[in-house]
Structure formats: C-alpha cells, structure tokens
Amino acid sequence: MTVSGEEVPPQHQVFINYRGDELRKSFLGFVVKAMREAKINVFTDEVEVKGRDLQNLFRRIEESRVAVVILSERYTESSWCLDELVKMKEQMDQDKLVVIPIFYRLGATNCKRLVGTFGDNFRNLEREYRSEPERIKKWKEALISIPQKVGLTLAGHRDESELVDSIVKEVKKVLIDVSSKKRGKF
C-alpha cells in the first residue's frame, strides 16, 4: 500500500520498551518520530493513562507483533522494564512477537553476562526483590535470551541518526516478514 508515493508498512503494532527519562527526552523521541514519519504503528507508554497497572502494558505487548527493546545502562534499574521484557520473551517463545534489541551505549556482552553498570543495577534490583526468586529467575532468563537475537548498536553507525534510520529499516523489514508469514498460514 502507498500513501503519496511512499510505501506504507503493514500496520501491526510495534511496542517500544525502554527505561527512563534519559531516553524519552532524546533518543526515544527521535526513534518514535522517525517511525511515525515512516507510517509505522508504534506504541510507547507515553500515550498510556498514568496510574494504570502493568497489566495494561502487558495487553499492549500481546497486541503487538514487533517489539523494539532499547537496552541502556539504566535499563536494569526498572522492575517494570524487566517485567515487560519477561512478557515479551513469553510472546516471543510462542512465535507471537519478534523482538529487536537495540544496545544503546551498551555492549551486548554487558547484557548477556550482567556486567558493568548494567549488571550492578540488576544486582541492586535483585537484592530489593530477593523475596521473589521466581520473578528474578524470569528476569535473568529474559535478559539472557533477548541479547541472543541480532540487535543494533551505535558502534556500527556513524551517529545516532544513522542508528535511528537502521532501526526504522529493520522494523519495516520485520513487519513485512511478519505480514507475509501471517498470510502464508491461511
């Protein structure tokens, strides 16, 4: 489908998972703007009514076919981010979701091995939630599995705007792939 000569990608919802204001006010804003300009149906929690519980975001994840996970040093400070990541892994394991990890100023190795500030933040959260060992186990499993996917990093790009362009291209490719697989099942 085209709109004013521009190819419009399939309109499956794309969920963006990220941590905090340091991304919301900069990199995330550029990513969302670029996706919307590319006519991608993108969802971030900025449009959610504040005070809603995590179940509402879980529903948004279930409604999505693609998720972009922006992993940053401070990502593991947030139990909400990690709970969302667990939900995404569950959906991914059922072939209901394709997850694209973005390593934002963070090495994929730091994620997989829980080292550096990323790992320190996780261990702080782990201590805080030590009375919930099953939840911590699921967080670790999700943190280990997501970086196994081929992701995008700033390292392979000249600057953040080039990384944003690569994210948009990758999301479009995945949306087209998801859509063609869906058509093939009927």
PDB file of C-alpha atoms in Angstrom:
ATOM      1  CA  MET A   1       0.000   0.000   0.000  1.00  0.00           C
ATOM      2  CA  THR A   2       1.262   3.501  -0.763  1.00  0.00           C
ATOM      3  CA  VAL A   3       0.372   6.899   0.602  1.00  0.00           C
ATOM      4  CA  SER A   4       1.515   9.843  -1.517  1.00  0.00           C
ATOM      5  CA  GLY A   5       4.009   7.600  -3.299  1.00  0.00           C
ATOM      6  CA  GLU A   6       5.568   6.287  -0.075  1.00  0.00           C
ATOM      7  CA  GLU A   7       5.363   2.603   0.813  1.00  0.00           C
ATOM      8  CA  VAL A   8       3.329   2.063   3.997  1.00  0.00           C
ATOM      9  CA  PRO A   9       4.474  -0.941   6.029  1.00  0.00           C
ATOM     10  CA  PRO A  10       1.946  -3.462   7.398  1.00  0.00           C
ATOM     11  CA  GLN A  11       0.148  -1.885  10.335  1.00  0.00           C
ATOM     12  CA  HIS A  12       0.897  -4.400  13.060  1.00  0.00           C
ATOM     13  CA  GLN A  13       1.580  -2.577  16.306  1.00  0.00           C
ATOM     14  CA  VAL A  14       5.226  -2.069  17.274  1.00  0.00           C
ATOM     15  CA  PHE A  15       5.822  -1.887  21.042  1.00  0.00           C
ATOM     16  CA  ILE A  16       8.844   0.057  22.283  1.00  0.00           C
ATOM     17  CA  ASN A  17      10.304  -0.948  25.637  1.00  0.00           C
ATOM     18  CA  TYR A  18      12.863   1.370  27.236  1.00  0.00           C
ATOM     19  CA  ARG A  19      13.983   2.799  30.566  1.00  0.00           C
ATOM     20  CA  GLY A  20      13.512   6.311  31.726  1.00  0.00           C
ATOM     21  CA  ASP A  21      13.589   9.969  31.024  1.00  0.00           C
ATOM     22  CA  GLU A  22      17.176   9.973  29.793  1.00  0.00           C
ATOM     23  CA  LEU A  23      15.930   8.145  26.675  1.00  0.00           C
ATOM     24  CA  ARG A  24      12.406   9.570  26.498  1.00  0.00           C
ATOM     25  CA  LYS A  25      13.679  13.116  26.126  1.00  0.00           C
ATOM     26  CA  SER A  26      16.283  12.302  23.472  1.00  0.00           C
ATOM     27  CA  PHE A  27      16.951   9.091  21.554  1.00  0.00           C
ATOM     28  CA  LEU A  28      13.469   7.600  22.017  1.00  0.00           C
ATOM     29  CA  GLY A  29      11.870  10.794  20.722  1.00  0.00           C
ATOM     30  CA  PHE A  30      13.916  10.535  17.526  1.00  0.00           C
ATOM     31  CA  VAL A  31      13.055   6.849  17.088  1.00  0.00           C
ATOM     32  CA  VAL A  32       9.309   7.388  17.590  1.00  0.00           C
ATOM     33  CA  LYS A  33       9.247  10.424  15.291  1.00  0.00           C
ATOM     34  CA  ALA A  34      11.105   8.536  12.546  1.00  0.00           C
ATOM     35  CA  MET A  35       8.763   5.535  12.879  1.00  0.00           C
ATOM     36  CA  ARG A  36       5.663   7.690  12.723  1.00  0.00           C
ATOM     37  CA  GLU A  37       7.050   9.522   9.677  1.00  0.00           C
ATOM     38  CA  ALA A  38       7.575   6.078   8.104  1.00  0.00           C
ATOM     39  CA  LYS A  39       3.899   5.303   8.851  1.00  0.00           C
ATOM     40  CA  ILE A  40       4.754   2.620  11.399  1.00  0.00           C
ATOM     41  CA  ASN A  41       2.062   1.942  14.019  1.00  0.00           C
ATOM     42  CA  VAL A  42       4.251   2.496  17.081  1.00  0.00           C
ATOM     43  CA  PHE A  43       3.264   2.266  20.751  1.00  0.00           C
ATOM     44  CA  THR A  44       5.125   3.683  23.732  1.00  0.00           C
ATOM     45  CA  ASP A  45       3.825   4.084  27.256  1.00  0.00           C
ATOM     46  CA  GLU A  46       3.731   7.881  26.817  1.00  0.00           C
ATOM     47  CA  VAL A  47       0.169   7.537  25.484  1.00  0.00           C
ATOM     48  CA  GLU A  48      -0.999   5.442  28.414  1.00  0.00           C
ATOM     49  CA  VAL A  49      -3.072   6.955  31.181  1.00  0.00           C
ATOM     50  CA  LYS A  50      -0.761   7.424  34.154  1.00  0.00           C
ATOM     51  CA  GLY A  51      -1.544   5.289  37.160  1.00  0.00           C
ATOM     52  CA  ARG A  52      -2.572   2.279  35.088  1.00  0.00           C
ATOM     53  CA  ASP A  53      -1.075  -1.020  36.127  1.00  0.00           C
ATOM     54  CA  LEU A  54       1.411  -3.197  34.320  1.00  0.00           C
ATOM     55  CA  GLN A  55      -1.368  -5.493  33.057  1.00  0.00           C
ATOM     56  CA  ASN A  56      -2.418  -2.783  30.637  1.00  0.00           C
ATOM     57  CA  LEU A  57       1.099  -2.670  29.171  1.00  0.00           C
ATOM     58  CA  PHE A  58       1.135  -6.474  29.002  1.00  0.00           C
ATOM     59  CA  ARG A  59      -2.049  -6.258  26.913  1.00  0.00           C
ATOM     60  CA  ARG A  60      -0.283  -3.786  24.591  1.00  0.00           C
ATOM     61  CA  ILE A  61       2.602  -6.232  24.220  1.00  0.00           C
ATOM     62  CA  GLU A  62       0.139  -9.027  23.369  1.00  0.00           C
ATOM     63  CA  GLU A  63      -1.464  -6.752  20.735  1.00  0.00           C
ATOM     64  CA  SER A  64       1.929  -6.120  19.131  1.00  0.00           C
ATOM     65  CA  ARG A  65       3.722  -8.274  16.571  1.00  0.00           C
ATOM     66  CA  VAL A  66       7.069  -6.496  16.879  1.00  0.00           C
ATOM     67  CA  ALA A  67       8.853  -5.105  19.926  1.00  0.00           C
ATOM     68  CA  VAL A  68      11.872  -2.842  19.975  1.00  0.00           C
ATOM     69  CA  VAL A  69      13.788  -3.185  23.244  1.00  0.00           C
ATOM     70  CA  ILE A  70      16.159  -0.290  23.894  1.00  0.00           C
ATOM     71  CA  LEU A  71      18.677  -1.617  26.382  1.00  0.00           C
ATOM     72  CA  SER A  72      20.719   1.042  28.173  1.00  0.00           C
ATOM     73  CA  GLU A  73      22.915   1.081  31.287  1.00  0.00           C
ATOM     74  CA  ARG A  74      19.972   2.125  33.472  1.00  0.00           C
ATOM     75  CA  TYR A  75      17.518  -0.398  31.981  1.00  0.00           C
ATOM     76  CA  THR A  76      18.042  -2.861  34.832  1.00  0.00           C
ATOM     77  CA  GLU A  77      17.063  -0.237  37.436  1.00  0.00           C
ATOM     78  CA  SER A  78      13.421  -0.819  36.499  1.00  0.00           C
ATOM     79  CA  SER A  79      11.375  -3.810  37.626  1.00  0.00           C
ATOM     80  CA  TRP A  80       8.656  -2.656  35.184  1.00  0.00           C
ATOM     81  CA  CYS A  81      11.043  -2.829  32.228  1.00  0.00           C
ATOM     82  CA  LEU A  82      12.155  -6.282  33.277  1.00  0.00           C
ATOM     83  CA  ASP A  83       8.563  -7.484  33.790  1.00  0.00           C
ATOM     84  CA  GLU A  84       7.731  -6.195  30.293  1.00  0.00           C
ATOM     85  CA  LEU A  85      10.822  -7.988  28.956  1.00  0.00           C
ATOM     86  CA  VAL A  86       9.633 -11.250  30.554  1.00  0.00           C
ATOM     87  CA  LYS A  87       6.240 -10.801  28.862  1.00  0.00           C
ATOM     88  CA  MET A  88       7.969 -10.142  25.533  1.00  0.00           C
ATOM     89  CA  LYS A  89      10.075 -13.291  25.939  1.00  0.00           C
ATOM     90  CA  GLU A  90       6.902 -15.315  26.624  1.00  0.00           C
ATOM     91  CA  GLN A  91       5.283 -13.923  23.456  1.00  0.00           C
ATOM     92  CA  MET A  92       8.497 -14.494  21.502  1.00  0.00           C
ATOM     93  CA  ASP A  93       8.715 -18.117  22.710  1.00  0.00           C
ATOM     94  CA  GLN A  94       5.182 -18.657  21.328  1.00  0.00           C
ATOM     95  CA  ASP A  95       6.145 -17.082  17.956  1.00  0.00           C
ATOM     96  CA  LYS A  96       3.689 -14.255  18.569  1.00  0.00           C
ATOM     97  CA  LEU A  97       6.299 -11.489  18.760  1.00  0.00           C
ATOM     98  CA  VAL A  98       9.552 -10.575  17.051  1.00  0.00           C
ATOM     99  CA  VAL A  99      11.937  -8.716  19.355  1.00  0.00           C
ATOM    100  CA  ILE A 100      14.576  -6.350  18.012  1.00  0.00           C
ATOM    101  CA  PRO A 101      17.142  -5.429  20.672  1.00  0.00           C
ATOM    102  CA  ILE A 102      18.867  -2.051  20.477  1.00  0.00           C
ATOM    103  CA  PHE A 103      22.010  -1.734  22.557  1.00  0.00           C
ATOM    104  CA  TYR A 104      22.067   1.977  23.325  1.00  0.00           C
ATOM    105  CA  ARG A 105      25.528   2.978  24.549  1.00  0.00           C
ATOM    106  CA  LEU A 106      25.808  -0.546  25.935  1.00  0.00           C
ATOM    107  CA  GLY A 107      27.644  -3.657  24.805  1.00  0.00           C
ATOM    108  CA  ALA A 108      25.576  -6.783  24.167  1.00  0.00           C
ATOM    109  CA  THR A 109      28.084  -8.682  26.325  1.00  0.00           C
ATOM    110  CA  ASN A 110      27.179  -6.476  29.313  1.00  0.00           C
ATOM    111  CA  CYS A 111      23.592  -7.666  28.888  1.00  0.00           C
ATOM    112  CA  LYS A 112      24.309 -11.353  28.423  1.00  0.00           C
ATOM    113  CA  ARG A 113      26.786 -11.507  31.295  1.00  0.00           C
ATOM    114  CA  LEU A 114      25.168  -8.868  33.537  1.00  0.00           C
ATOM    115  CA  VAL A 115      28.421  -6.950  33.948  1.00  0.00           C
ATOM    116  CA  GLY A 116      29.350  -3.283  34.304  1.00  0.00           C
ATOM    117  CA  THR A 117      26.804  -0.714  35.466  1.00  0.00           C
ATOM    118  CA  PHE A 118      24.056  -2.728  33.736  1.00  0.00           C
ATOM    119  CA  GLY A 119      24.911  -5.752  35.909  1.00  0.00           C
ATOM    120  CA  ASP A 120      25.397  -3.664  39.064  1.00  0.00           C
ATOM    121  CA  ASN A 121      21.934  -2.144  38.615  1.00  0.00           C
ATOM    122  CA  PHE A 122      20.462  -5.608  38.144  1.00  0.00           C
ATOM    123  CA  ARG A 123      22.105  -6.910  41.323  1.00  0.00           C
ATOM    124  CA  ASN A 124      20.703  -3.928  43.265  1.00  0.00           C
ATOM    125  CA  LEU A 125      17.225  -4.762  41.967  1.00  0.00           C
ATOM    126  CA  GLU A 126      17.814  -8.439  42.717  1.00  0.00           C
ATOM    127  CA  ARG A 127      18.545  -7.559  46.377  1.00  0.00           C
ATOM    128  CA  GLU A 128      15.434  -5.384  46.528  1.00  0.00           C
ATOM    129  CA  TYR A 129      13.253  -8.235  45.198  1.00  0.00           C
ATOM    130  CA  ARG A 130      15.023 -11.137  46.961  1.00  0.00           C
ATOM    131  CA  SER A 131      11.675 -12.276  48.399  1.00  0.00           C
ATOM    132  CA  GLU A 132      10.533 -13.018  44.801  1.00  0.00           C
ATOM    133  CA  PRO A 133      13.086 -15.565  43.499  1.00  0.00           C
ATOM    134  CA  GLU A 134      10.826 -16.804  40.680  1.00  0.00           C
ATOM    135  CA  ARG A 135      10.435 -13.262  39.337  1.00  0.00           C
ATOM    136  CA  ILE A 136      14.215 -12.705  39.479  1.00  0.00           C
ATOM    137  CA  LYS A 137      14.778 -16.010  37.649  1.00  0.00           C
ATOM    138  CA  LYS A 138      12.425 -14.911  34.843  1.00  0.00           C
ATOM    139  CA  TRP A 139      14.188 -11.546  34.599  1.00  0.00           C
ATOM    140  CA  LYS A 140      17.563 -13.280  34.197  1.00  0.00           C
ATOM    141  CA  GLU A 141      16.197 -15.687  31.578  1.00  0.00           C
ATOM    142  CA  ALA A 142      14.755 -12.784  29.580  1.00  0.00           C
ATOM    143  CA  LEU A 143      17.936 -10.725  29.902  1.00  0.00           C
ATOM    144  CA  ILE A 144      19.995 -13.651  28.647  1.00  0.00           C
ATOM    145  CA  SER A 145      17.663 -14.631  25.787  1.00  0.00           C
ATOM    146  CA  ILE A 146      16.946 -11.211  24.250  1.00  0.00           C
ATOM    147  CA  PRO A 147      20.602 -10.315  23.538  1.00  0.00           C
ATOM    148  CA  GLN A 148      20.931 -13.669  21.715  1.00  0.00           C
ATOM    149  CA  LYS A 149      18.926 -12.013  18.939  1.00  0.00           C
ATOM    150  CA  VAL A 150      20.821  -9.995  16.385  1.00  0.00           C
ATOM    151  CA  GLY A 151      20.470  -6.409  17.530  1.00  0.00           C
ATOM    152  CA  LEU A 152      21.561  -2.957  16.523  1.00  0.00           C
ATOM    153  CA  THR A 153      24.218  -0.875  18.243  1.00  0.00           C
ATOM    154  CA  LEU A 154      25.592   2.603  17.875  1.00  0.00           C
ATOM    155  CA  ALA A 155      29.002   1.020  17.243  1.00  0.00           C
ATOM    156  CA  GLY A 156      28.109   0.040  13.689  1.00  0.00           C
ATOM    157  CA  HIS A 157      26.825   3.515  12.798  1.00  0.00           C
ATOM    158  CA  ARG A 158      28.363   6.936  12.329  1.00  0.00           C
ATOM    159  CA  ASP A 159      25.938   8.611  14.708  1.00  0.00           C
ATOM    160  CA  GLU A 160      22.561   8.257  16.431  1.00  0.00           C
ATOM    161  CA  SER A 161      20.583   9.494  13.414  1.00  0.00           C
ATOM    162  CA  GLU A 162      22.077   6.720  11.294  1.00  0.00           C
ATOM    163  CA  LEU A 163      21.184   4.219  14.034  1.00  0.00           C
ATOM    164  CA  VAL A 164      17.593   5.553  14.042  1.00  0.00           C
ATOM    165  CA  ASP A 165      17.421   5.072  10.255  1.00  0.00           C
ATOM    166  CA  SER A 166      18.657   1.486  10.668  1.00  0.00           C
ATOM    167  CA  ILE A 167      16.041   0.802  13.362  1.00  0.00           C
ATOM    168  CA  VAL A 168      13.245   2.062  11.090  1.00  0.00           C
ATOM    169  CA  LYS A 169      14.518  -0.056   8.162  1.00  0.00           C
ATOM    170  CA  GLU A 170      14.791  -3.153  10.363  1.00  0.00           C
ATOM    171  CA  VAL A 171      11.295  -2.667  11.814  1.00  0.00           C
ATOM    172  CA  LYS A 172       9.851  -2.273   8.299  1.00  0.00           C
ATOM    173  CA  LYS A 173      11.594  -5.486   7.175  1.00  0.00           C
ATOM    174  CA  VAL A 174      10.264  -7.393  10.174  1.00  0.00           C
ATOM    175  CA  LEU A 175       6.728  -6.030   9.691  1.00  0.00           C
ATOM    176  CA  ILE A 176       6.735  -7.156   6.064  1.00  0.00           C
ATOM    177  CA  ASP A 177       8.108 -10.564   7.077  1.00  0.00           C
ATOM    178  CA  VAL A 178       5.529 -10.993   9.866  1.00  0.00           C
ATOM    179  CA  SER A 179       2.755  -9.995   7.481  1.00  0.00           C
ATOM    180  CA  SER A 180       3.848 -12.416   4.752  1.00  0.00           C
ATOM    181  CA  LYS A 181       4.138 -15.284   7.270  1.00  0.00           C
ATOM    182  CA  LYS A 182       0.657 -14.481   8.551  1.00  0.00           C
ATOM    183  CA  ARG A 183      -0.766 -14.587   5.004  1.00  0.00           C
ATOM    184  CA  GLY A 184       1.024 -17.881   4.395  1.00  0.00           C
ATOM    185  CA  LYS A 185      -0.827 -19.539   7.310  1.00  0.00           C
ATOM    186  CA  PHE A 186      -4.272 -19.101   5.762  1.00  0.00           C
TER     187      PHE A 186
END
